[in-house]
PDB file of C-alpha atoms in Angstrom:
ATOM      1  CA  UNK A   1      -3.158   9.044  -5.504  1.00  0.00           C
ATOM      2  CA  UNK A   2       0.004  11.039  -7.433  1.00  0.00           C
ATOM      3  CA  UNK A   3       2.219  12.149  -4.773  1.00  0.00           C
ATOM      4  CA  UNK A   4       4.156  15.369  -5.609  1.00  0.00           C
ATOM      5  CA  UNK A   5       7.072  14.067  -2.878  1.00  0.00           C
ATOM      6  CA  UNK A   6       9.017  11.404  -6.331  1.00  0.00           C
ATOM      7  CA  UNK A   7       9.230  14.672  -8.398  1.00  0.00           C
ATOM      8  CA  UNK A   8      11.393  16.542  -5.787  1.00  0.00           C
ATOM      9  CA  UNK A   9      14.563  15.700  -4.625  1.00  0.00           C
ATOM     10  CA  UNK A  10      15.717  15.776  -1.431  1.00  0.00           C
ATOM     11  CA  UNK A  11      17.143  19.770  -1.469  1.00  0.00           C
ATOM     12  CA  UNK A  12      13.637  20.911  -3.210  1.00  0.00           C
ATOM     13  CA  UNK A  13      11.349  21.417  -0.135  1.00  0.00           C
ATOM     14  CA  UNK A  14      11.197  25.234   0.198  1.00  0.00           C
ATOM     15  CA  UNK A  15       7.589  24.996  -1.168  1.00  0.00           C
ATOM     16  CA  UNK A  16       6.819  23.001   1.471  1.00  0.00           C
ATOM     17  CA  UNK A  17       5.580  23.263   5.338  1.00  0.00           C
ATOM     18  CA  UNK A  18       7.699  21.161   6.887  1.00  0.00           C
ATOM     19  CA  UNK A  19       7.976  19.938  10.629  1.00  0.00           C
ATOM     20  CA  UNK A  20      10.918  17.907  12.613  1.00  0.00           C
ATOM     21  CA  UNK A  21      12.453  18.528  15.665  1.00  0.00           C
ATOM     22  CA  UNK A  22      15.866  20.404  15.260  1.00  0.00           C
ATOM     23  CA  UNK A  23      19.252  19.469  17.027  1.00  0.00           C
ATOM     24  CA  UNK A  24      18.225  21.358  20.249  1.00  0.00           C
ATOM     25  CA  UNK A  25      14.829  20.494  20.261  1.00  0.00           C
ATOM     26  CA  UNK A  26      15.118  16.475  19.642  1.00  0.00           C
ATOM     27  CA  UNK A  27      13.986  14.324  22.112  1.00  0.00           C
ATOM     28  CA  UNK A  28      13.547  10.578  22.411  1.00  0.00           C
ATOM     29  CA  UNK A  29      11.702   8.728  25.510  1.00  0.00           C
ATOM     30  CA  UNK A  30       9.922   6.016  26.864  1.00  0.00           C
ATOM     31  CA  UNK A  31       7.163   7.022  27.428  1.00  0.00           C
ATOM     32  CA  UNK A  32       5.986   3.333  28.823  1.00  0.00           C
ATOM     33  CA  UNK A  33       8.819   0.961  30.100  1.00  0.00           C
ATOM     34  CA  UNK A  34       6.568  -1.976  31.499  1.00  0.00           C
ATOM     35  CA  UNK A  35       6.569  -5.679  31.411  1.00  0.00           C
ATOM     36  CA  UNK A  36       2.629  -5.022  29.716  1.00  0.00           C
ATOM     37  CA  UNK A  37       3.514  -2.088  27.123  1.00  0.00           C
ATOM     38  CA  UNK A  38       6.853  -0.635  25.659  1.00  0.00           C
ATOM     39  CA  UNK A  39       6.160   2.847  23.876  1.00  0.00           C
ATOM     40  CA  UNK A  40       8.793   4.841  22.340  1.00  0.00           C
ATOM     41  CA  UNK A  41       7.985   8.519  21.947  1.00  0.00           C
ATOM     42  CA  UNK A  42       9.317  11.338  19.527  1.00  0.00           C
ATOM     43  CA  UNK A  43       7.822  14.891  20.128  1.00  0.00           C
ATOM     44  CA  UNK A  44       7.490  16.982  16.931  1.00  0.00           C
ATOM     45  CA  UNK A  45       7.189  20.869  17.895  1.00  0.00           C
ATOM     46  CA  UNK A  46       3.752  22.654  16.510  1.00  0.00           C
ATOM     47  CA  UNK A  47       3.033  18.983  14.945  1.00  0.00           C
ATOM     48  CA  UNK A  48       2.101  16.069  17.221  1.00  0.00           C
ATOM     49  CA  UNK A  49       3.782  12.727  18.764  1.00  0.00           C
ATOM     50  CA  UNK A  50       5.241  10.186  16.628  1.00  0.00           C
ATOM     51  CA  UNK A  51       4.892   7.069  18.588  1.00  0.00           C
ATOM     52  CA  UNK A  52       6.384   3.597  18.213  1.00  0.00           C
ATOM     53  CA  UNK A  53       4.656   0.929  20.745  1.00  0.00           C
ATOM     54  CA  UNK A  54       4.772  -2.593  21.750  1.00  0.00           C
ATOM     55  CA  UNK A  55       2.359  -4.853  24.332  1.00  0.00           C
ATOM     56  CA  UNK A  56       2.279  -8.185  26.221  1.00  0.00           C
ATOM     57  CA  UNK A  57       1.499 -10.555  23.682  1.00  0.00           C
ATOM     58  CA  UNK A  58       2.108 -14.244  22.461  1.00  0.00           C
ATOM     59  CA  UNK A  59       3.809 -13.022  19.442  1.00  0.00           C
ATOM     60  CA  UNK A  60       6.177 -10.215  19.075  1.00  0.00           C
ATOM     61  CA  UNK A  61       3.606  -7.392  17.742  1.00  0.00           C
ATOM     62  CA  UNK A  62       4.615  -3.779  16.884  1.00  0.00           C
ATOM     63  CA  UNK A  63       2.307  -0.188  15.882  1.00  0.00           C
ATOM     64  CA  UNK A  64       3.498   3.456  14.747  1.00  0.00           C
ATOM     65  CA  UNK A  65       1.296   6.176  15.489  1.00  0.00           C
ATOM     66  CA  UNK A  66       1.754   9.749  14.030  1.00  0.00           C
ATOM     67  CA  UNK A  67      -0.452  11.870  16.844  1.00  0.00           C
ATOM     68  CA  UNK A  68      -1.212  14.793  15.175  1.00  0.00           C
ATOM     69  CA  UNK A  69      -2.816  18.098  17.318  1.00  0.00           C
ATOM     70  CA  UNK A  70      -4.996  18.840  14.167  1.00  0.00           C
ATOM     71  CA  UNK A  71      -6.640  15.564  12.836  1.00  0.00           C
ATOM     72  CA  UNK A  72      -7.497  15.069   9.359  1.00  0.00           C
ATOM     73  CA  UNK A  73     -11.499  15.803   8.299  1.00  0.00           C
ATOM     74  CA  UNK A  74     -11.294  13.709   5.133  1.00  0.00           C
ATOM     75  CA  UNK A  75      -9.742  10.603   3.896  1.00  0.00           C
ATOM     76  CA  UNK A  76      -6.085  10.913   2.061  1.00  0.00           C
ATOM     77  CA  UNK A  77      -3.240   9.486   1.899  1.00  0.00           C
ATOM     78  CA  UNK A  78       0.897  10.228   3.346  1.00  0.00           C
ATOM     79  CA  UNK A  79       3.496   8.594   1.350  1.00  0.00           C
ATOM     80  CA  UNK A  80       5.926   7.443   4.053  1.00  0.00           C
ATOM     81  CA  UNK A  81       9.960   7.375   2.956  1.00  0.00           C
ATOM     82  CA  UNK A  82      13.122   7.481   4.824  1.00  0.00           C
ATOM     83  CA  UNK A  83      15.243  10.507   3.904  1.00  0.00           C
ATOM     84  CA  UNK A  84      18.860  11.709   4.834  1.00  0.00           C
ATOM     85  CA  UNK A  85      19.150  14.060   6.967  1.00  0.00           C
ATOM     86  CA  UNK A  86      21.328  17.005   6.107  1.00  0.00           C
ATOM     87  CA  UNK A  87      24.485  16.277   7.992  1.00  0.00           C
ATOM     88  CA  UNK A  88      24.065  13.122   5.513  1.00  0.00           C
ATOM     89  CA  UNK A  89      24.249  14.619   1.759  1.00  0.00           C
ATOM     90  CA  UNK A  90      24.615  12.062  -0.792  1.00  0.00           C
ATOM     91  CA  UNK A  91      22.526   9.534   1.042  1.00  0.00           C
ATOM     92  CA  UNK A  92      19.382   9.050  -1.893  1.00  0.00           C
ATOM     93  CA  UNK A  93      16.198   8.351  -0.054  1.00  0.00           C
ATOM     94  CA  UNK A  94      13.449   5.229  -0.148  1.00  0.00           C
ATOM     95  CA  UNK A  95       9.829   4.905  -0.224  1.00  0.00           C
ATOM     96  CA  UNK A  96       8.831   2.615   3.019  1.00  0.00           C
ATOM     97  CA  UNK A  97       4.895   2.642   2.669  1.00  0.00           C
ATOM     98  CA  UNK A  98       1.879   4.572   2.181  1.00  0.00           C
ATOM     99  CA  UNK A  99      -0.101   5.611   5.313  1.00  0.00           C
ATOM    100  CA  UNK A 100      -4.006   5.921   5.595  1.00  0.00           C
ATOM    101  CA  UNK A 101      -4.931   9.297   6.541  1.00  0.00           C
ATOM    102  CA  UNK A 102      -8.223   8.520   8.071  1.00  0.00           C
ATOM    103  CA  UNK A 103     -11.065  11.369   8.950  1.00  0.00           C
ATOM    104  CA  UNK A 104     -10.910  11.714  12.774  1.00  0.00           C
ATOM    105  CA  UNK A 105      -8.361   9.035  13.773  1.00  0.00           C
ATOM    106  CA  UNK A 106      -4.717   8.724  14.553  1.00  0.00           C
ATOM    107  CA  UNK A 107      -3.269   7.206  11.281  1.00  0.00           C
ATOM    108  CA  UNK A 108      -1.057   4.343  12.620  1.00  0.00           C
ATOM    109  CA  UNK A 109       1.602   1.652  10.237  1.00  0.00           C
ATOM    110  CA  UNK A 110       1.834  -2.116  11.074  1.00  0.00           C
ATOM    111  CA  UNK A 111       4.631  -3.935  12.700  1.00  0.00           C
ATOM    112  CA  UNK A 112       6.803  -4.514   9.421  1.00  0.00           C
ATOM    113  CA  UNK A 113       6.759  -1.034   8.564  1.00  0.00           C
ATOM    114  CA  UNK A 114       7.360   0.053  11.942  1.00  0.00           C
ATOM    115  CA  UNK A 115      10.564  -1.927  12.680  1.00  0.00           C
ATOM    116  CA  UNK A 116      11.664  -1.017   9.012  1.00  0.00           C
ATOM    117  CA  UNK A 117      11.041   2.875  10.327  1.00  0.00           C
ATOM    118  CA  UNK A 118      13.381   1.944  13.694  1.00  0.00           C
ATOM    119  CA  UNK A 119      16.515   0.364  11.430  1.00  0.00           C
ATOM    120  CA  UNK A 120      15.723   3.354   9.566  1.00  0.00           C
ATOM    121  CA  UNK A 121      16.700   5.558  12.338  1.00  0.00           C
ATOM    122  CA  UNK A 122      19.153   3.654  13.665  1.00  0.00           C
ATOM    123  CA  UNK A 123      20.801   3.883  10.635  1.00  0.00           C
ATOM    124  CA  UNK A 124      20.545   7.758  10.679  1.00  0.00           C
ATOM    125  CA  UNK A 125      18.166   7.918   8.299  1.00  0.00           C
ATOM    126  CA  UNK A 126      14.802  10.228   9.360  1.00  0.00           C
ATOM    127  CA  UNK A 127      11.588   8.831   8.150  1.00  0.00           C
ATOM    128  CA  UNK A 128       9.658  11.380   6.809  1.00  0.00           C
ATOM    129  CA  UNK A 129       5.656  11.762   6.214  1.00  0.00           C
ATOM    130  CA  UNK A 130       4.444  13.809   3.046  1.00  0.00           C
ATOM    131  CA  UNK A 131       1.130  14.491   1.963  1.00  0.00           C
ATOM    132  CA  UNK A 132      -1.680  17.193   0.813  1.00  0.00           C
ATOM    133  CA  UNK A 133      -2.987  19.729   3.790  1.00  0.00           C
ATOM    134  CA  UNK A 134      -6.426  18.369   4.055  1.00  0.00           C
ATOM    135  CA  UNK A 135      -7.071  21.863   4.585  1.00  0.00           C
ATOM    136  CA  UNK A 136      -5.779  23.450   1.783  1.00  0.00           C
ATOM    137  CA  UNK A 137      -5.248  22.052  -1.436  1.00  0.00           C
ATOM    138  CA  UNK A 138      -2.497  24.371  -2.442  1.00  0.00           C
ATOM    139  CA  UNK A 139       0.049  23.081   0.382  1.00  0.00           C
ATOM    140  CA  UNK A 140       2.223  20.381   1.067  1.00  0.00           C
ATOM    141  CA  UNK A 141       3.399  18.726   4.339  1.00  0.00           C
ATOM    142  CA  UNK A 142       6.537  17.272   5.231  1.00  0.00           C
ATOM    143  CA  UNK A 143       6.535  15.805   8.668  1.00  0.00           C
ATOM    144  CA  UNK A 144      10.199  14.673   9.705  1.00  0.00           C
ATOM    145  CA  UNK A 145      11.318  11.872  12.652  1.00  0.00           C
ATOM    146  CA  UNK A 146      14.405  13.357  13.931  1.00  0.00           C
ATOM    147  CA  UNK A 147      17.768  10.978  14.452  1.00  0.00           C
ATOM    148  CA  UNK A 148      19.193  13.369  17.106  1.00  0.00           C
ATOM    149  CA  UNK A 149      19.095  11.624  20.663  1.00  0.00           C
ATOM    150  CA  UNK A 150      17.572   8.699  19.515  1.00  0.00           C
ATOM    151  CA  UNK A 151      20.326   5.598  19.305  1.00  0.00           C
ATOM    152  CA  UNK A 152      20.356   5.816  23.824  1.00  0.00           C
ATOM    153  CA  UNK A 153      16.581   5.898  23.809  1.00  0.00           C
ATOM    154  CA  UNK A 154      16.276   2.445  21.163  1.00  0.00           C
ATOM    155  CA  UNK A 155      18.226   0.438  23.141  1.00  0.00           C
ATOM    156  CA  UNK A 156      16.106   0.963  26.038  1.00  0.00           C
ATOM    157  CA  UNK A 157      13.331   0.387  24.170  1.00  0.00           C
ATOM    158  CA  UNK A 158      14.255  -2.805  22.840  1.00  0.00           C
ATOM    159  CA  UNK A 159      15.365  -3.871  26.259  1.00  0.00           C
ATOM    160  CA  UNK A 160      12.238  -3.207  27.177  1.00  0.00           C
ATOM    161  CA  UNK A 161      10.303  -5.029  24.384  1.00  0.00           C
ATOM    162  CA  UNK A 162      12.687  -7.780  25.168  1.00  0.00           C
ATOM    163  CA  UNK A 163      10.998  -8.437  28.391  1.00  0.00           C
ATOM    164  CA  UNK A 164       7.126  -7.621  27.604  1.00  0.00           C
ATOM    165  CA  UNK A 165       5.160 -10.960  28.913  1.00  0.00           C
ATOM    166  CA  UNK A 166       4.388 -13.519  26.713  1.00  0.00           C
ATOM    167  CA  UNK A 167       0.834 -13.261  27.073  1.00  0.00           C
ATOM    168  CA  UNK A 168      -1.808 -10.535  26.583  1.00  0.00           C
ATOM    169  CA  UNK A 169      -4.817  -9.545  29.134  1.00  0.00           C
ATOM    170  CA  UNK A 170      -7.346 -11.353  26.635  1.00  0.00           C
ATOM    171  CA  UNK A 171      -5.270 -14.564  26.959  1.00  0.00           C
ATOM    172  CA  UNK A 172      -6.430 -14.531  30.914  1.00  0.00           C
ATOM    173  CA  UNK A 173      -9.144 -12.252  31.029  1.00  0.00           C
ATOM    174  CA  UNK A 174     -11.558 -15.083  31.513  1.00  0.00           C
ATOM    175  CA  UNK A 175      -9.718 -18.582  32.845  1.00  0.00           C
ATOM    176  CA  UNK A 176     -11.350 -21.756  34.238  1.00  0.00           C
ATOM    177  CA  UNK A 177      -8.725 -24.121  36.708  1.00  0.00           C
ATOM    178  CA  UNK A 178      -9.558 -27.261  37.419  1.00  0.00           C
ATOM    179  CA  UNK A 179      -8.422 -29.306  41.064  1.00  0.00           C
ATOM    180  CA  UNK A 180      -7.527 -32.751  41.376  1.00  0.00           C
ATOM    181  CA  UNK A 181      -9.817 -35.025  42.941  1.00  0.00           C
ATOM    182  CA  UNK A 182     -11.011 -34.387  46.401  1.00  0.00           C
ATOM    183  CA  UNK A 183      -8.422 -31.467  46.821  1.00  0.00           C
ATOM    184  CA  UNK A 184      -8.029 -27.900  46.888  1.00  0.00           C
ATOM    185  CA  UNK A 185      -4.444 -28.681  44.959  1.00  0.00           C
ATOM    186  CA  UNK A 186      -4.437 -27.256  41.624  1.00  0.00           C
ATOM    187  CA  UNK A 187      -3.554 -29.597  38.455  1.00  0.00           C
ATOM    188  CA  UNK A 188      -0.472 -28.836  37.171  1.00  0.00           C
ATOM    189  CA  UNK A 189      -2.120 -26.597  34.344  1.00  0.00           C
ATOM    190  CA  UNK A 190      -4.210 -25.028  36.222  1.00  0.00           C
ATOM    191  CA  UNK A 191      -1.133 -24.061  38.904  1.00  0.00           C
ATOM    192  CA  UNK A 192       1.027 -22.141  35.648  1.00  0.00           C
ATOM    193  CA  UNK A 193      -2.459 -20.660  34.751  1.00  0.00           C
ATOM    194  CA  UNK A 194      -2.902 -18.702  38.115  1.00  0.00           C
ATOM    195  CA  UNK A 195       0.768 -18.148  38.178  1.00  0.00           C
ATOM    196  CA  UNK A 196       0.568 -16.040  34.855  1.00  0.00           C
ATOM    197  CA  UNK A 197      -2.869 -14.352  36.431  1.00  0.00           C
ATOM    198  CA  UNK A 198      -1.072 -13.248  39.740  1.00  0.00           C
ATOM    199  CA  UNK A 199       2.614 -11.863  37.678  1.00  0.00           C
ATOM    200  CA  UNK A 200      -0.235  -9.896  35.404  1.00  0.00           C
ATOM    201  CA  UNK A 201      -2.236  -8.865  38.080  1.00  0.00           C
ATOM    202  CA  UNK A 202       0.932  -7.099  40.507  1.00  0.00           C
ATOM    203  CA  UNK A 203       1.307  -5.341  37.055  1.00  0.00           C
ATOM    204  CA  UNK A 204      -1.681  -3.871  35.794  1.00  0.00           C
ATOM    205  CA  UNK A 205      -2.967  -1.091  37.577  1.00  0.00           C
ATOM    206  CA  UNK A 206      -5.935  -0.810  35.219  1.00  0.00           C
ATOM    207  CA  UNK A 207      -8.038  -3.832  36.407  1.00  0.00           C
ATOM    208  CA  UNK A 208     -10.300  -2.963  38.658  1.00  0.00           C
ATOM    209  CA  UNK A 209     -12.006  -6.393  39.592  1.00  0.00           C
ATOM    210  CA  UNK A 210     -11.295  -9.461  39.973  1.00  0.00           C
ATOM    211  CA  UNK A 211     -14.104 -12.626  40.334  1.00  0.00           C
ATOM    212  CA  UNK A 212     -13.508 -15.972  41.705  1.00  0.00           C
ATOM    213  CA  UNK A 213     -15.881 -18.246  41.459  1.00  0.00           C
ATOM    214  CA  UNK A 214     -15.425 -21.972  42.908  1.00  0.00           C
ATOM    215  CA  UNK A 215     -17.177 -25.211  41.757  1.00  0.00           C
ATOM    216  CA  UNK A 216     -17.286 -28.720  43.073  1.00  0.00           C
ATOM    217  CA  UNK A 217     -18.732 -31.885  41.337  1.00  0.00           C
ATOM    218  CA  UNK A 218     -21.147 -34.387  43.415  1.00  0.00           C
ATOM    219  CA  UNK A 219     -18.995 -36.634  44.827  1.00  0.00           C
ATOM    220  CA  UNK A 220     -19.809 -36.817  48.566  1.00  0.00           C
ATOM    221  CA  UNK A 221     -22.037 -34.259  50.846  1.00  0.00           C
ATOM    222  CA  UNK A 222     -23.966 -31.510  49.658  1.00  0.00           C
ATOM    223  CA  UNK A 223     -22.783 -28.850  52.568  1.00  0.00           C
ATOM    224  CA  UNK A 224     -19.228 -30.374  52.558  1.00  0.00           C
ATOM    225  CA  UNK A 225     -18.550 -29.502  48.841  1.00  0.00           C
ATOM    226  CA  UNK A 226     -20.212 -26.534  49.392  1.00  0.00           C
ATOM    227  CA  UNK A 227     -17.621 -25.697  51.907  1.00  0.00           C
ATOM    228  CA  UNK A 228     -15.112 -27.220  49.539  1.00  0.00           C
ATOM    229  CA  UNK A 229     -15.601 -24.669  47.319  1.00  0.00           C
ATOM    230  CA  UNK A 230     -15.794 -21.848  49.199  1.00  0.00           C
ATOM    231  CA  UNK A 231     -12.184 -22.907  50.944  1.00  0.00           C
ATOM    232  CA  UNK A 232     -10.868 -22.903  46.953  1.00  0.00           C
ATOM    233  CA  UNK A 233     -12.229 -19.927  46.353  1.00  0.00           C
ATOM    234  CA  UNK A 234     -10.674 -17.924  49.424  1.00  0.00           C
ATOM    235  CA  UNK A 235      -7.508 -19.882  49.003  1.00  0.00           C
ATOM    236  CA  UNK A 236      -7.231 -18.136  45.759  1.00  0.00           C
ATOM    237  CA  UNK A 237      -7.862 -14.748  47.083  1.00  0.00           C
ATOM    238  CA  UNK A 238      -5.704 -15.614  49.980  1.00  0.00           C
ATOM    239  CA  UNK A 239      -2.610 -16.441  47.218  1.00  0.00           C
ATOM    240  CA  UNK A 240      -3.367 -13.168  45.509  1.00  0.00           C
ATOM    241  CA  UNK A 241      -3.714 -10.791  48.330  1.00  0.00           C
ATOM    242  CA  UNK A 242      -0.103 -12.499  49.991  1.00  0.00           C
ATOM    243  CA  UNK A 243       1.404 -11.603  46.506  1.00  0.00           C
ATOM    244  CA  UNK A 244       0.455  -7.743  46.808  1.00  0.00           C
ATOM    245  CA  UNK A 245      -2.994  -7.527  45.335  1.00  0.00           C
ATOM    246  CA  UNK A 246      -5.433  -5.063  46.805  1.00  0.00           C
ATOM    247  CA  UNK A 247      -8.234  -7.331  48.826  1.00  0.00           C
ATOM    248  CA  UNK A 248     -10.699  -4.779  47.726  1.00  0.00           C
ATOM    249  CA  UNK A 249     -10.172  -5.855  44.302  1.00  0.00           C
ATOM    250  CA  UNK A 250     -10.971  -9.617  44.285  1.00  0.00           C
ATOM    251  CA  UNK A 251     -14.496 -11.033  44.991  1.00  0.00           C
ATOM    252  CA  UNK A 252     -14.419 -14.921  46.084  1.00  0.00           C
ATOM    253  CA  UNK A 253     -17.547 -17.034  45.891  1.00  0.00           C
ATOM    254  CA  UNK A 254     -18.134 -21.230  46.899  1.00  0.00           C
ATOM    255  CA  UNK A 255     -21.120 -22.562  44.580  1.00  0.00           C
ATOM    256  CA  UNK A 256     -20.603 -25.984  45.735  1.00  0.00           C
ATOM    257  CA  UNK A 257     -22.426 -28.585  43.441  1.00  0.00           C
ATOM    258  CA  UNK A 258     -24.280 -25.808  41.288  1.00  0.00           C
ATOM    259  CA  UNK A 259     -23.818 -25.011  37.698  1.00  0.00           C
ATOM    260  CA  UNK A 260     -22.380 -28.257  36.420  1.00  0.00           C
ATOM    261  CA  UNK A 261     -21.079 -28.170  33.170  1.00  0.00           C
ATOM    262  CA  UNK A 262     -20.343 -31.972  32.649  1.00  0.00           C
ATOM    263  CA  UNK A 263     -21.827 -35.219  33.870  1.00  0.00           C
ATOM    264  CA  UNK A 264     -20.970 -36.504  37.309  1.00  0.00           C
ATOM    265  CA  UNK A 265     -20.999 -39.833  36.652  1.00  0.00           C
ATOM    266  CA  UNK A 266     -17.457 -40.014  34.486  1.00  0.00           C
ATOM    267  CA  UNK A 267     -14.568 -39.529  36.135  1.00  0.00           C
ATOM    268  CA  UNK A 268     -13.826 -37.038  33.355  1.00  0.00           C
ATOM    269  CA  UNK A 269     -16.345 -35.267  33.568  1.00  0.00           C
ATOM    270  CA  UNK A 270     -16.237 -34.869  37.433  1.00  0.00           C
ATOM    271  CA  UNK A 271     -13.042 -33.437  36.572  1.00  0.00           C
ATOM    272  CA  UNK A 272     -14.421 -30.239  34.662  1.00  0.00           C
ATOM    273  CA  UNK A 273     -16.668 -29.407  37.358  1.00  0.00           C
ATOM    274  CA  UNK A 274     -14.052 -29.299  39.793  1.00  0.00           C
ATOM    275  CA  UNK A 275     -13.206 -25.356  38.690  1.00  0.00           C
ATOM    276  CA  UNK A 276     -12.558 -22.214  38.988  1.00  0.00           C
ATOM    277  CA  UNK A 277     -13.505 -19.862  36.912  1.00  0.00           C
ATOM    278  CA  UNK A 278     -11.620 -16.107  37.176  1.00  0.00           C
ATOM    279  CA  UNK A 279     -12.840 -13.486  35.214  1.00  0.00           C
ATOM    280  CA  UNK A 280     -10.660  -9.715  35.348  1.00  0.00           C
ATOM    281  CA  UNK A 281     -12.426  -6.460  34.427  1.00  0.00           C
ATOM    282  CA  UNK A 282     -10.731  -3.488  33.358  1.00  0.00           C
ATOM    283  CA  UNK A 283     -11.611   0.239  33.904  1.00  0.00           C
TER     284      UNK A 283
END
């Protein structure tokens, strides 16, 4: 696709629409400052929400989203380039990427592109959107990121991403702990698991249930294991509900000897049946 955007310079855009916040009107925010999610917010008047976020993870991750109020009904594409801004003459602009202009869908830019958009702005330099109105061929869009206000609202932002956990919902959604022998004592792997599942639990106001189910193996009495395992089970609800969890949340259940998964006649494999197995559900 030909963009029009290379063929005019930076003081040539009184053919097109163009939309940016002005001086007045600029305003950056955090729209999420959480140890789960970090989003960075710029509202563009009579446009949309330019949005910069960031979520628990194992690796530092990273999405722009331009959220327009009038969504695209056909497939194009926005060429994406960082522009000075007019208390800036001189300053030649850059092509950063090309954006996918999807029918239906908030068009969004990967990590590298949007950190390369944030030094952008830091920098002072406003990245800038440009592409055909999907709903008339004869115009051309300009959609401008403002620098006005924005320096304060960064640094909070990167404090923020700064402190995002190291793990995502999916790494714990679905965990199995194991004891050691003859004990309702967690292994030591098993005791940093349900750590991490508690911090992300007092955070996330989203999950609405939590299930604890408790296993023994076969060594010893049927009703004594069975007991066992119902002890483990409401000790972990017990841990959870002390650290602030809603009680009505959590569901606890002892299975004693049932549902094996490995033989009983290996110390090893004695071992993986002594579990717990904690599944989260979202809304």
């Amino acid at each position: 696709m030909a963009f029009f955007v290379s063929l005019l310079p930076n003081n040539a855009l009184a053919g097109i629409r163009q939309y940016s916040a002005d001086l007045n009107s600029s305003k950056w925010q955090l729209a999420n400052d959480s140890r789960l999610q970090c989003t960075l917010a710029h509202q563009i008047p009579h446009y949309g929400q330019a949005r910069f976020s960031a979520k628990a993870s194992r690796q530092l991750n990273m999405e722009f989203e331009l959220d327009m109020m009038l969504l695209p009904d056909s497939y194009s594409l926005a060429q994406v380039r960082s522009e000075s801004p007019k208390w800036r003459p001189g300053y030649g602009g850059k092509v950063l990427a090309n954006m996918k202009l999807h029918k239906q869908f908030t068009p969004s830019l990967p990590k590298k592109v949007a950190w390369t958009m944030l030094s952008e702005l830091e920098q002072g330099m406003s990245p800038t959107f440009y592409y055909n109105d999907w709903h008339s061929e004869q115009d051309k869009i300009s959609v401008g990121l403002s620098t006005a206000r924005f320096k304060g609202a960064y640094r909070n932002f990167v404090t923020c991403v700064s402190n995002l956990l190291n793990y995502s919902f999916e790494d714990i959604a679905y965990t199995v702990l194991n004891y050691q022998s003859n004990s309702d004592k967690f292994t030591k792997a098993s005791q940093r698991r349900i750590d991490m599942i508690r911090e992300y639990l007092s955070l996330d106001p989203d999950l609405e249930l939590v299930l604890v189910d408790a296993y023994s193996d076969s060594y010893g009495g049927r009703w004594s294991n069975l007991k066992l395992s119902e002890k483990r089970a409401m000790k972990i609800r017990d841990y959870f509900v002390k650290n602030g969890i809603d009680a009505s949340r959590i569901e606890a259940t002892g299975y004693g000897e049932k549902r094996h998964i490995a033989s009983n006649e290996t110390t090893l494999g004695r071992g993986k049946n002594r579990r717990v197995v904690i599944q989260m559900q979202k809304l």
